[in-house]
PDB file of C-alpha atoms in Angstrom:
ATOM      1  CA  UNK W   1      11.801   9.940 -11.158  1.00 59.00           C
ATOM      2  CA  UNK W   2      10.428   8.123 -14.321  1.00 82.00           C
ATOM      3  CA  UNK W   3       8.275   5.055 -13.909  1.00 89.00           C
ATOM      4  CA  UNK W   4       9.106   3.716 -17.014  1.00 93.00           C
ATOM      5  CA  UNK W   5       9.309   0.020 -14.977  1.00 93.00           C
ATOM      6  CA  UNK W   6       6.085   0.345 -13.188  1.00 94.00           C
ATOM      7  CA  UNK W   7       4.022   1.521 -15.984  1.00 94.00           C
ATOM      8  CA  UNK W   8       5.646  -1.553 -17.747  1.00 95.00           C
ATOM      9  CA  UNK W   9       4.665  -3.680 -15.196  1.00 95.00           C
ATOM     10  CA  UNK W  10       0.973  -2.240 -14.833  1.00 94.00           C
ATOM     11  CA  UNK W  11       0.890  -2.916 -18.607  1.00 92.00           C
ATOM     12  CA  UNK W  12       1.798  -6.296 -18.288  1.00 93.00           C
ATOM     13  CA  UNK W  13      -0.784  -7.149 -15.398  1.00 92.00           C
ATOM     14  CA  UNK W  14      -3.590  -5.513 -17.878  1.00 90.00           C
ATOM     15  CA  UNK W  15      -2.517  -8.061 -20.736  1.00 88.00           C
ATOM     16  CA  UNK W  16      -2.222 -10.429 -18.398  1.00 87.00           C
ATOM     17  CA  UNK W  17      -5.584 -10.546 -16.876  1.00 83.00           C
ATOM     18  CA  UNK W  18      -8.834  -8.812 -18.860  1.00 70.00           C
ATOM     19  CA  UNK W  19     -11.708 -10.677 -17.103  1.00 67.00           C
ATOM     20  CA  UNK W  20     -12.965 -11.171 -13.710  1.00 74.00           C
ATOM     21  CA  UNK W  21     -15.243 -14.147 -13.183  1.00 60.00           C
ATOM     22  CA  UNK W  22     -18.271 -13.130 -10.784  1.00 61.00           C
ATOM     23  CA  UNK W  23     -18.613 -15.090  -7.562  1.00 56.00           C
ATOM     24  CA  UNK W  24     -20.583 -13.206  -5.995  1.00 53.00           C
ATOM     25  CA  UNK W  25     -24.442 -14.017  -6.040  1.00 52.00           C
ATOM     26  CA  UNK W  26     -27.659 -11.962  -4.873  1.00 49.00           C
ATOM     27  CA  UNK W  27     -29.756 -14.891  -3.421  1.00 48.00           C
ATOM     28  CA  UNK W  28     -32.888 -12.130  -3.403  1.00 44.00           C
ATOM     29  CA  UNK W  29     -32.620 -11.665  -7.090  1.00 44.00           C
ATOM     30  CA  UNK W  30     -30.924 -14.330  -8.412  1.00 48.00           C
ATOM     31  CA  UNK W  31     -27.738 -12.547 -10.168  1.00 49.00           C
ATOM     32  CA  UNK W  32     -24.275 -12.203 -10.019  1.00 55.00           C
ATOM     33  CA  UNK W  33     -21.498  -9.930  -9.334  1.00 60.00           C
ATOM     34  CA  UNK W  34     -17.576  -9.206  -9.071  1.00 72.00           C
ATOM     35  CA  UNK W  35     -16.281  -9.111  -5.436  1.00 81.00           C
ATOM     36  CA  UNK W  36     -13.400  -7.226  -4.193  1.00 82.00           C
ATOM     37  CA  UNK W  37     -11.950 -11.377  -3.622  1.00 84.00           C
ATOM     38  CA  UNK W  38     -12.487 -11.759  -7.355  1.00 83.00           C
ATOM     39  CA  UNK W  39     -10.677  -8.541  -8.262  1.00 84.00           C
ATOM     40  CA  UNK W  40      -7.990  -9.931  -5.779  1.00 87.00           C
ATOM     41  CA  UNK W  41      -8.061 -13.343  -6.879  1.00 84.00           C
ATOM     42  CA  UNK W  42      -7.798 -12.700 -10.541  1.00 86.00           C
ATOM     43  CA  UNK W  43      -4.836  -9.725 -10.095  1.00 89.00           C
ATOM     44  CA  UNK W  44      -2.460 -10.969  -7.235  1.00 90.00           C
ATOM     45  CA  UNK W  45      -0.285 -13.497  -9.065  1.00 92.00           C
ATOM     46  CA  UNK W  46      -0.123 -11.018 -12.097  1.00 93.00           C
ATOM     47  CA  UNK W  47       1.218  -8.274  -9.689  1.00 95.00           C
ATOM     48  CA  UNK W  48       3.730 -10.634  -7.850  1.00 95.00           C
ATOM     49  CA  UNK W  49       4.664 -11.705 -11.208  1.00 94.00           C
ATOM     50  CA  UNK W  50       5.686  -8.192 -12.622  1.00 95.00           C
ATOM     51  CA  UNK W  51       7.335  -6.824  -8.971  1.00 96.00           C
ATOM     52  CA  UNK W  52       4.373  -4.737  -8.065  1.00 95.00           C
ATOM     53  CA  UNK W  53       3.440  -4.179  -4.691  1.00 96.00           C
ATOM     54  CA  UNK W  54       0.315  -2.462  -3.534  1.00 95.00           C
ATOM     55  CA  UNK W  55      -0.276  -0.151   0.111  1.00 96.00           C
ATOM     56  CA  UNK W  56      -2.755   1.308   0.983  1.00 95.00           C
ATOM     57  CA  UNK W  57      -3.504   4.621   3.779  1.00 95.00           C
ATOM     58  CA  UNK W  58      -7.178   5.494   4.767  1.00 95.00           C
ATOM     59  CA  UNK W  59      -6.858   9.297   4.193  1.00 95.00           C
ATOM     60  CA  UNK W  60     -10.467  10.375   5.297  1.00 94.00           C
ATOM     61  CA  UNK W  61     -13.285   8.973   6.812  1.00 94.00           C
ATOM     62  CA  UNK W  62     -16.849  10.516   7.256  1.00 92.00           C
ATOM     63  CA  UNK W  63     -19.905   8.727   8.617  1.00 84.00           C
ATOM     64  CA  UNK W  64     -21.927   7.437   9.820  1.00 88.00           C
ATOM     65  CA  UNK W  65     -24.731   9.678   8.811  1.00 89.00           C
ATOM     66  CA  UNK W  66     -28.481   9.701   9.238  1.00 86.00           C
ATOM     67  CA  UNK W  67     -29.116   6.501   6.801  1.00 87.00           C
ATOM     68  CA  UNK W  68     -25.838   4.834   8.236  1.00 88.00           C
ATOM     69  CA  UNK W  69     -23.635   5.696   5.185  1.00 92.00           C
ATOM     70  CA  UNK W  70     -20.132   5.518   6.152  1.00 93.00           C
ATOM     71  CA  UNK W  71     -17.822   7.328   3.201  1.00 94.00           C
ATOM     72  CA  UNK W  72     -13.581   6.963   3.203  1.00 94.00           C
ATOM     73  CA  UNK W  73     -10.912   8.369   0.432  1.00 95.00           C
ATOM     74  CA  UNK W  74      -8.135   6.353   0.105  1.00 96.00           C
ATOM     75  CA  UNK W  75      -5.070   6.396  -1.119  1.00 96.00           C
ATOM     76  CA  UNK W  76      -2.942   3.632  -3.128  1.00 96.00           C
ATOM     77  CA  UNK W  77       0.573   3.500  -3.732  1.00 96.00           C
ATOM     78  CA  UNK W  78       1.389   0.834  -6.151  1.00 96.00           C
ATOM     79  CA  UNK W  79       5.137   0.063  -5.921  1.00 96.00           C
ATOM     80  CA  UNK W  80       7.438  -1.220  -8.151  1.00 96.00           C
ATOM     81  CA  UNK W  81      10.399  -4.005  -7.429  1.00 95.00           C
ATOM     82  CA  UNK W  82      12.966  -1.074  -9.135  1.00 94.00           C
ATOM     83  CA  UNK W  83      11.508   1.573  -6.361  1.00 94.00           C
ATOM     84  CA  UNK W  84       9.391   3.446  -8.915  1.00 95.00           C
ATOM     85  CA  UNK W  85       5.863   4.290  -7.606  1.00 95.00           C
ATOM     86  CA  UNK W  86       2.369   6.076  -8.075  1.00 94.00           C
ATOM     87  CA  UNK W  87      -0.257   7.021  -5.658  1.00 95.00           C
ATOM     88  CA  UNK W  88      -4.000   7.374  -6.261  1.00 93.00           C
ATOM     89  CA  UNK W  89      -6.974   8.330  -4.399  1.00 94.00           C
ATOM     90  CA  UNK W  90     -10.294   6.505  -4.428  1.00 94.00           C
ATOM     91  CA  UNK W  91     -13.551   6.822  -2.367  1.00 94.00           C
ATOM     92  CA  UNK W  92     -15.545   4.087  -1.346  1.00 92.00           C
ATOM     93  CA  UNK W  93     -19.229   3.983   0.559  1.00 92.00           C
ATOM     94  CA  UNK W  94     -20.635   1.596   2.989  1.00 90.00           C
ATOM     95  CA  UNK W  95     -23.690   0.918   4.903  1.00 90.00           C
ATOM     96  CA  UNK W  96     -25.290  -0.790   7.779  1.00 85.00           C
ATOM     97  CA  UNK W  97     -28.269   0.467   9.452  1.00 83.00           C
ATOM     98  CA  UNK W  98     -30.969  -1.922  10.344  1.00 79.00           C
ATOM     99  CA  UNK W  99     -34.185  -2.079  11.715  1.00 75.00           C
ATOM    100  CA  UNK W 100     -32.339  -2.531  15.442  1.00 78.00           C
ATOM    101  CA  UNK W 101     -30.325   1.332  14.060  1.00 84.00           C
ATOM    102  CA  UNK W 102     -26.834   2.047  12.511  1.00 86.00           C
ATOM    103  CA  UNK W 103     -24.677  -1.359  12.853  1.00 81.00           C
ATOM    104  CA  UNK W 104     -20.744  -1.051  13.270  1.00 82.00           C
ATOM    105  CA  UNK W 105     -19.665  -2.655   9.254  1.00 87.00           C
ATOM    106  CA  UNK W 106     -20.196   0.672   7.518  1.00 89.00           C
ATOM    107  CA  UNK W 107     -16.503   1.068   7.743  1.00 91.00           C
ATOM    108  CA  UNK W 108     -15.313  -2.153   6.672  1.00 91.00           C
ATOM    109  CA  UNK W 109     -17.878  -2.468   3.992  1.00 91.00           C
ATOM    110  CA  UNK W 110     -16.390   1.246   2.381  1.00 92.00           C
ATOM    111  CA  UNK W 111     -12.902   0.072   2.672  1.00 94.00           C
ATOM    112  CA  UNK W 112     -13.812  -3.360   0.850  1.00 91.00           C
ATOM    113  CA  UNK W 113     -15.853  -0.906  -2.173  1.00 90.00           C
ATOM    114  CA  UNK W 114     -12.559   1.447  -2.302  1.00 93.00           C
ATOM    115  CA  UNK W 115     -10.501  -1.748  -2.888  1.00 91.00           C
ATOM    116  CA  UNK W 116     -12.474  -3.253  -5.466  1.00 90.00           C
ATOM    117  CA  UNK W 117     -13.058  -0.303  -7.627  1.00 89.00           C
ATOM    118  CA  UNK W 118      -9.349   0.846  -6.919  1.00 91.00           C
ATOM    119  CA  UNK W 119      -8.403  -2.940  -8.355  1.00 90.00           C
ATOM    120  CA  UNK W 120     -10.940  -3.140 -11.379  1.00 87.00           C
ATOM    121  CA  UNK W 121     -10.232   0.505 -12.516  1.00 88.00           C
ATOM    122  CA  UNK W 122      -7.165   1.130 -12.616  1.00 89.00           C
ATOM    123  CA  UNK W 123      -5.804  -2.530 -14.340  1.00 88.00           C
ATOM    124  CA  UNK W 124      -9.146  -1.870 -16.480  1.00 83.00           C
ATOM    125  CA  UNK W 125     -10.819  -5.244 -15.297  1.00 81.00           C
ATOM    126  CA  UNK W 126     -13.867  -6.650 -17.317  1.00 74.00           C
ATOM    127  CA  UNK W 127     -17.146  -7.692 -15.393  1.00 68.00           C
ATOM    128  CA  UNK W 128     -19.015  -8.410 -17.990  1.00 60.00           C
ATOM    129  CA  UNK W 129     -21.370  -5.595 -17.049  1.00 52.00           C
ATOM    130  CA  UNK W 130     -23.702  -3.902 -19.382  1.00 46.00           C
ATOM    131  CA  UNK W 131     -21.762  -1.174 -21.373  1.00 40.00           C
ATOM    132  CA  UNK W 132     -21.742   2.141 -19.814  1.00 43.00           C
ATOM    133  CA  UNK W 133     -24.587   4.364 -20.539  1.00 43.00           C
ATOM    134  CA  UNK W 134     -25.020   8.777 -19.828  1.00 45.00           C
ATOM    135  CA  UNK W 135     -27.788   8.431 -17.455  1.00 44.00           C
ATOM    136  CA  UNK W 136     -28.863  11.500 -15.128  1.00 44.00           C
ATOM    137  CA  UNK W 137     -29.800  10.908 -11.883  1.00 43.00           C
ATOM    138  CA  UNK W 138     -33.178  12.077 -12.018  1.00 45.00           C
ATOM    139  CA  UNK W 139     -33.985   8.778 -13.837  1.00 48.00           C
ATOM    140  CA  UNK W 140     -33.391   6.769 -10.382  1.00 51.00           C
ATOM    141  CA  UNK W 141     -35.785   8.959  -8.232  1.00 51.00           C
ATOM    142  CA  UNK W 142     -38.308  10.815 -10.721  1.00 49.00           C
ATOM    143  CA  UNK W 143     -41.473   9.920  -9.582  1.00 50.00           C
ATOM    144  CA  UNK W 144     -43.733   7.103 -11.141  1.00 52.00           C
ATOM    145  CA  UNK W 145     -46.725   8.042 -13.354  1.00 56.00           C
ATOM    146  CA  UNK W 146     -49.672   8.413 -11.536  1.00 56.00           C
ATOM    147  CA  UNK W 147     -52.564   5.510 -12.147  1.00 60.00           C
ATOM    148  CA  UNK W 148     -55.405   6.549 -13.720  1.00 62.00           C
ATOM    149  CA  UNK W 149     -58.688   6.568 -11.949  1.00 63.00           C
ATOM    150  CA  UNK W 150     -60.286   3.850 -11.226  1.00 61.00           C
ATOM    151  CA  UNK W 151     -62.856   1.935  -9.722  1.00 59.00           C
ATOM    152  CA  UNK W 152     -61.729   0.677  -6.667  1.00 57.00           C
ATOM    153  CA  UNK W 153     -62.900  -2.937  -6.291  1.00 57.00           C
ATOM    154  CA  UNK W 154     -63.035  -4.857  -2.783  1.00 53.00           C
ATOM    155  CA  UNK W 155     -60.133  -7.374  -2.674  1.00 50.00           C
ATOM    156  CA  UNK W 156     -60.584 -11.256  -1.255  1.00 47.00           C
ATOM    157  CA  UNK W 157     -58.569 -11.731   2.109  1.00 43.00           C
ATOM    158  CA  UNK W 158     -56.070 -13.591   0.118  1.00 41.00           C
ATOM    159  CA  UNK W 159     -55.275 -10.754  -2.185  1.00 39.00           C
ATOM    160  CA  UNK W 160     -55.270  -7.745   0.894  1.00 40.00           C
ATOM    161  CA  UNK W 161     -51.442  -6.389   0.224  1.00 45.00           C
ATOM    162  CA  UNK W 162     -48.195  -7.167   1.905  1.00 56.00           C
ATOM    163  CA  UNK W 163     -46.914  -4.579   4.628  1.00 68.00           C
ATOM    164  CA  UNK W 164     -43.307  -3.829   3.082  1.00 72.00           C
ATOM    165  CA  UNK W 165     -40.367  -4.326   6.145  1.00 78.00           C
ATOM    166  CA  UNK W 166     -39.150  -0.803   5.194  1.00 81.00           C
ATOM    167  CA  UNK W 167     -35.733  -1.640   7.163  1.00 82.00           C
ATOM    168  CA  UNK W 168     -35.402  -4.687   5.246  1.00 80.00           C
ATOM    169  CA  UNK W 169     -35.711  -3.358   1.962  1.00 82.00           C
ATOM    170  CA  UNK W 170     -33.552  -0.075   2.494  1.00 85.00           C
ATOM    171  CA  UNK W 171     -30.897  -2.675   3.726  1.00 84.00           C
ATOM    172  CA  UNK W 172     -30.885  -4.949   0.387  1.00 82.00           C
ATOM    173  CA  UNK W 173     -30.928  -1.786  -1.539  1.00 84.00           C
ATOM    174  CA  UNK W 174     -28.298  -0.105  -0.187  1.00 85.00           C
ATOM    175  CA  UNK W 175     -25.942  -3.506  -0.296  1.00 81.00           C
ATOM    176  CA  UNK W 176     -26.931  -3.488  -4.146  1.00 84.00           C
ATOM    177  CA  UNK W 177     -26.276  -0.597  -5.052  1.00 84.00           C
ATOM    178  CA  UNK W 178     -22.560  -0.513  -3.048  1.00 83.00           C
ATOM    179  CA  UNK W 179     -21.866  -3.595  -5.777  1.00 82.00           C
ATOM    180  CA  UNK W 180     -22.885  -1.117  -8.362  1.00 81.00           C
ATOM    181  CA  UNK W 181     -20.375  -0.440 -11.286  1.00 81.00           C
ATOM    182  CA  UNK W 182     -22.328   1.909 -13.081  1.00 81.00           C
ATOM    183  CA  UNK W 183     -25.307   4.467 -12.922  1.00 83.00           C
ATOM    184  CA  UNK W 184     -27.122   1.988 -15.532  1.00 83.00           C
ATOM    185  CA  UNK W 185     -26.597  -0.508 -12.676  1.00 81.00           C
ATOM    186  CA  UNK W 186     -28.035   1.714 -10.488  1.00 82.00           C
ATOM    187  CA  UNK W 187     -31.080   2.628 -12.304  1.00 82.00           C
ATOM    188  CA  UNK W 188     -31.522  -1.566 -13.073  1.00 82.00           C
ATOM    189  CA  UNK W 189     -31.356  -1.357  -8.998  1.00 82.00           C
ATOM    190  CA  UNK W 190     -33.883   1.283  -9.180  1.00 82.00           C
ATOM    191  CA  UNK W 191     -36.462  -0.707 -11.148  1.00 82.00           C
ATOM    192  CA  UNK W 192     -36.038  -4.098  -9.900  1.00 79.00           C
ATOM    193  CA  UNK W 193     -37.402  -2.676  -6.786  1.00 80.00           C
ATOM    194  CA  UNK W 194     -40.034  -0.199  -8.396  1.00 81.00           C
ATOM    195  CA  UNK W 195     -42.712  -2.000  -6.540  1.00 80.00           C
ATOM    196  CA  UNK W 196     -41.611  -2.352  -3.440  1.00 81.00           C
ATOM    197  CA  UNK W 197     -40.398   1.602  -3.423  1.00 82.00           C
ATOM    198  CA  UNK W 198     -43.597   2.533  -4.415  1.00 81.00           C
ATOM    199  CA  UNK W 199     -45.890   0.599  -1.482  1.00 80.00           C
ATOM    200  CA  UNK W 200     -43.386   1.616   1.168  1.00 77.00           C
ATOM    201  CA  UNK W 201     -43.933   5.246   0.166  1.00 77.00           C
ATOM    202  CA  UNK W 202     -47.572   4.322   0.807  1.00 80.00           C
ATOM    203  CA  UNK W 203     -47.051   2.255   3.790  1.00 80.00           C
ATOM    204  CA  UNK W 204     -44.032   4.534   4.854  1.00 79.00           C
ATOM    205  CA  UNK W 205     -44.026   8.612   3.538  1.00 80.00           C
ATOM    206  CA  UNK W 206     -41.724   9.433   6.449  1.00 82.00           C
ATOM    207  CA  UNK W 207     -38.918   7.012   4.757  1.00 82.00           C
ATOM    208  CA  UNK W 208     -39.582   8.579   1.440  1.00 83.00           C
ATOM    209  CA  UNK W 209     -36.233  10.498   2.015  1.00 84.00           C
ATOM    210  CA  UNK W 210     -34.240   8.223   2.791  1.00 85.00           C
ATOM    211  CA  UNK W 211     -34.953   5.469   0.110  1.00 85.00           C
ATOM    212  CA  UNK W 212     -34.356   8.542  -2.530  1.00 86.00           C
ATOM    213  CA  UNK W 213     -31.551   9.484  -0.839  1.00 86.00           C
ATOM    214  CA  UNK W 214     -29.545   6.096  -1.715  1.00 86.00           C
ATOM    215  CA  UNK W 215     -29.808   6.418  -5.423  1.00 87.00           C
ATOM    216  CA  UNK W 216     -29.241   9.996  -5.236  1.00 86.00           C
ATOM    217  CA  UNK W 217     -25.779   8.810  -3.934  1.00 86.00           C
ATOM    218  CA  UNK W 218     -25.007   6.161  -6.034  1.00 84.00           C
ATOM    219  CA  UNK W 219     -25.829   8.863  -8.957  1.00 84.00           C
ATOM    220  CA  UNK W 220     -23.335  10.846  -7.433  1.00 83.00           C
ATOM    221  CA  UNK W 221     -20.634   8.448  -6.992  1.00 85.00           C
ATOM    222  CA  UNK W 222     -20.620   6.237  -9.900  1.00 82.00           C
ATOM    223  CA  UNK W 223     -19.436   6.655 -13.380  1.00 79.00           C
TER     224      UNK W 223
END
């Protein structure tokens, strides 16, 4: 069957809507991002609009593993008002371990990433991201120069440093990266947290793994 109508309509939604606004807001950090209810916000009168009609069917589900990361494919059939349609598959990662172990959202946090990504890549929606960049992976998890030697010099009480809350900071890295577009995302990820990473290696070598481990899967995953 041709889908001359839906590709029409799909066309039309695209012209129709080229930017989503970002609601979202990382308190921690201070910046914004698009949500999956500002991919849905900006597309569903478009769709309704043009006869389109979108389903969705959880194909796969893995997870959760050892650092709580729950992975689903799923697949989208977008449906036209003149019976035309097209399916397409899309992953989507979540995670929720804590410092009290592997919560039950994982799921529900994979299925909302699938959506959103589904929704902004296939109409082709504008974040107002940075533009894409080739980045390898190895960027995200090569290790830091070493310091040169130095002197060690007593510090004041005031200045002794911070124990890092390693469950903390694996959580609020793992929930940025899952609102990652891109791998230069991930990398800005990556160094906003270069500090922290490299005192809980200190404070924490037997979490080393798994704090490398997240950006080895967001360089996996994202474009």
């Amino acid at each position: 069957m041709s889908n001359t109508h839906l590709i029409a309509a799909i066309g039309k939604v695209m012209a129709g809507v080229g930017f989503v606004q970002k609601a979202g807001k990382n308190e921690f950090h201070g910046y914004k991002y698009a949500t999956e209810g500002d991919a849905i916000n900006a597309l569903r009168p478009h769709l309704i609009e043009n006869g389109l009609v979108i389903v969705s069917d959880v194909l796969d589900c893995k997870g959760p593993d050892e650092y709580g990361n729950t992975t689903v494919r799923v697949a989208y059939t977008i449906m036209h008002e003149s019976g035309e349609s097209m399916t397409c598959h899309f992953f989507g990662c979540g995670n929720d371990k804590n410092k009290n172990g592997i919560g039950d959202k994982g799921l529900y946090k994979a299925l909302t990433g699938a959506n959103k990504y589904f929704l902004l890549k296939t109409f082709q929606l504008e974040t107002g991201d940075d533009p894409e960049r080739d980045e390898n992976q190895a960027e995200f998890v090569a290790a830091p120069p070493k310091p040169k030697p130095t002197t060690p010099k007593p510090a004041a009480p005031t200045q002794a440093a911070q124990a890092i809350d390693i469950e903390q900071l694996i959580t609020q890295i793992a929930d940025e990266l899952e609102h990652c577009n891109s791998k230069t995302e991930a990398r800005q990820v990556w160094t906003r947290y270069q500090a922290e990473i490299n005192s809980a290696k200190l404070q924490n070598p037997s979490r080393e793994a798994e704090i490398t481990a997240l950006f080895t899967k967001a360089a996996k995953q994202l474009p």
